[in-house]
Amino acid sequence: MKKDYSDEKPKYFVMVLFTISEKIEYLLIYGECNKNVRMARRLYEQQTPDRRVPDRKTFKNVIDNLRKYGSFTKPKRNRNKPVRGNAINVNEVLAIVNGNPHVSTVTISVATNISAASVNSGGKW
């Protein structure tokens, strides 16, 4: 007999994005409810029955982000790694490679005091 999986919850979650106007409404209702998140959620649900109702954590995150960042969302992290090298390192590596195109990255690493992984990365020294 086959098992019926129709009642099971999905094993993945979809992040629901709310509009800025919805977040402003959360904030106003939160103020009406004397900064009580649970009460604000219930009141929002009563006032807007046709809309999706956010979790109480969503209410809390909206308020926390406004306090901490002055925005409804967190600022994006700068993930670009700074270039740590300089022209001297570049010239050293190029001089070694020009002298012997078959030299290993380990040999270059030892000669220039740059890690082998950095030498192999293609110029981000």
Short mmCIF file of C-alpha atoms in Angstrom, two decimals:
data_model
loop_
_atom_site.label_atom_id
_atom_site.label_comp_id
_atom_site.label_asym_id
_atom_site.label_seq_id
_atom_site.Cartn_x
_atom_site.Cartn_y
_atom_site.Cartn_z
CA MET A 1 0.00 0.00 0.00
CA LYS A 2 1.32 3.44 -0.93
CA LYS A 3 1.75 6.11 1.70
CA ASP A 4 -0.27 9.31 1.26
CA TYR A 5 2.04 12.35 1.45
CA SER A 6 -0.62 14.98 0.75
CA ASP A 7 -0.91 16.08 4.41
CA GLU A 8 2.83 16.51 5.01
CA LYS A 9 4.39 19.95 5.14
CA PRO A 10 7.05 20.77 2.55
CA LYS A 11 10.64 20.37 3.70
CA TYR A 12 11.67 23.75 2.34
CA PHE A 13 10.63 27.26 3.24
CA VAL A 14 9.87 30.12 0.89
CA MET A 15 10.80 33.56 2.14
CA VAL A 16 7.79 35.84 1.85
CA LEU A 17 8.62 39.43 0.99
CA PHE A 18 6.35 42.16 2.27
CA THR A 19 5.95 45.57 0.64
CA ILE A 20 7.10 48.76 2.30
CA SER A 21 3.49 49.91 2.71
CA GLU A 22 2.70 46.66 4.56
CA LYS A 23 5.69 47.20 6.82
CA ILE A 24 4.56 50.77 7.53
CA GLU A 25 1.17 49.39 8.56
CA TYR A 26 2.92 46.93 10.90
CA LEU A 27 4.77 49.81 12.47
CA LEU A 28 1.64 51.93 12.96
CA ILE A 29 -0.33 49.04 14.46
CA TYR A 30 2.65 48.18 16.67
CA GLY A 31 2.51 51.73 18.05
CA GLU A 32 -1.26 51.47 18.61
CA CYS A 33 -0.71 48.29 20.61
CA ASN A 34 1.77 49.92 23.01
CA LYS A 35 4.71 48.09 21.44
CA ASN A 36 3.23 44.63 22.03
CA VAL A 37 4.15 42.40 19.08
CA ARG A 38 1.61 39.65 19.74
CA MET A 39 -1.23 42.11 20.17
CA ALA A 40 -0.13 43.98 17.03
CA ARG A 41 -0.21 40.79 14.99
CA ARG A 42 -3.72 39.97 16.20
CA LEU A 43 -4.97 43.50 15.48
CA TYR A 44 -3.37 43.46 12.01
CA GLU A 45 -5.12 40.16 11.30
CA GLN A 46 -8.48 41.62 12.40
CA GLN A 47 -8.05 44.86 10.43
CA THR A 48 -6.83 43.23 7.22
CA PRO A 49 -8.54 39.83 6.87
CA ASP A 50 -7.93 39.69 3.11
CA ARG A 51 -4.15 40.09 3.40
CA ARG A 52 -1.47 37.64 4.42
CA VAL A 53 -0.57 37.94 8.08
CA PRO A 54 3.10 37.96 8.98
CA ASP A 55 4.57 35.91 11.76
CA ARG A 56 5.26 37.76 15.01
CA LYS A 57 8.99 37.44 14.27
CA THR A 58 8.43 39.43 11.08
CA PHE A 59 6.86 42.22 13.13
CA LYS A 60 9.80 42.13 15.51
CA ASN A 61 12.36 42.11 12.68
CA VAL A 62 10.76 45.13 11.02
CA ILE A 63 10.93 47.09 14.28
CA ASP A 64 14.47 45.90 15.10
CA ASN A 65 15.76 46.78 11.61
CA LEU A 66 14.28 50.27 11.84
CA ARG A 67 15.92 50.82 15.22
CA LYS A 68 19.28 49.37 14.29
CA TYR A 69 19.71 50.39 10.62
CA GLY A 70 17.14 53.15 10.09
CA SER A 71 15.65 51.04 7.31
CA PHE A 72 13.13 48.24 6.93
CA THR A 73 15.87 45.92 5.72
CA LYS A 74 19.43 45.19 6.73
CA PRO A 75 22.09 46.75 4.53
CA LYS A 76 23.82 44.29 2.25
CA ARG A 77 27.23 43.14 3.35
CA ASN A 78 30.13 44.10 1.14
CA ARG A 79 31.47 40.72 0.08
CA ASN A 80 34.22 42.01 -2.18
CA LYS A 81 37.56 41.03 -0.76
CA PRO A 82 40.06 43.85 -0.83
CA VAL A 83 43.10 43.36 -3.02
CA ARG A 84 45.90 42.85 -0.56
CA GLY A 85 48.79 43.07 -2.93
CA ASN A 86 50.83 45.72 -4.54
CA ALA A 87 52.85 46.31 -7.70
CA ILE A 88 56.03 44.92 -6.11
CA ASN A 89 54.40 41.50 -5.56
CA VAL A 90 53.03 41.48 -9.09
CA ASN A 91 56.42 42.35 -10.57
CA GLU A 92 58.17 39.70 -8.45
CA VAL A 93 55.78 36.95 -9.56
CA LEU A 94 55.89 38.01 -13.21
CA ALA A 95 59.70 38.13 -13.16
CA ILE A 96 59.87 34.58 -11.79
CA VAL A 97 57.35 33.29 -14.34
CA ASN A 98 59.13 35.09 -17.21
CA GLY A 99 62.39 33.46 -16.15
CA ASN A 100 60.83 29.99 -16.00
CA PRO A 101 57.27 29.56 -17.36
CA HIS A 102 57.12 26.03 -15.88
CA VAL A 103 57.81 27.08 -12.30
CA SER A 104 55.42 25.76 -9.65
CA THR A 105 53.20 27.91 -7.48
CA VAL A 106 54.93 26.50 -4.40
CA THR A 107 58.32 27.69 -5.68
CA ILE A 108 56.90 31.15 -6.38
CA SER A 109 55.27 31.13 -2.95
CA VAL A 110 58.54 30.37 -1.19
CA ALA A 111 60.48 32.95 -3.23
CA THR A 112 57.97 35.79 -2.76
CA ASN A 113 56.50 34.99 0.66
CA ILE A 114 52.99 34.90 -0.86
CA SER A 115 50.78 31.88 -0.18
CA ALA A 116 50.58 29.27 -2.94
CA ALA A 117 46.80 29.68 -3.05
CA SER A 118 47.20 33.42 -3.61
CA VAL A 119 49.82 32.87 -6.30
CA ASN A 120 47.48 30.42 -7.99
CA SER A 121 44.53 32.84 -7.78
CA GLY A 122 45.80 34.81 -10.73
CA GLY A 123 47.08 38.12 -9.50
CA LYS A 124 45.13 39.00 -6.35
CA TRP A 125 48.25 39.42 -4.23
#
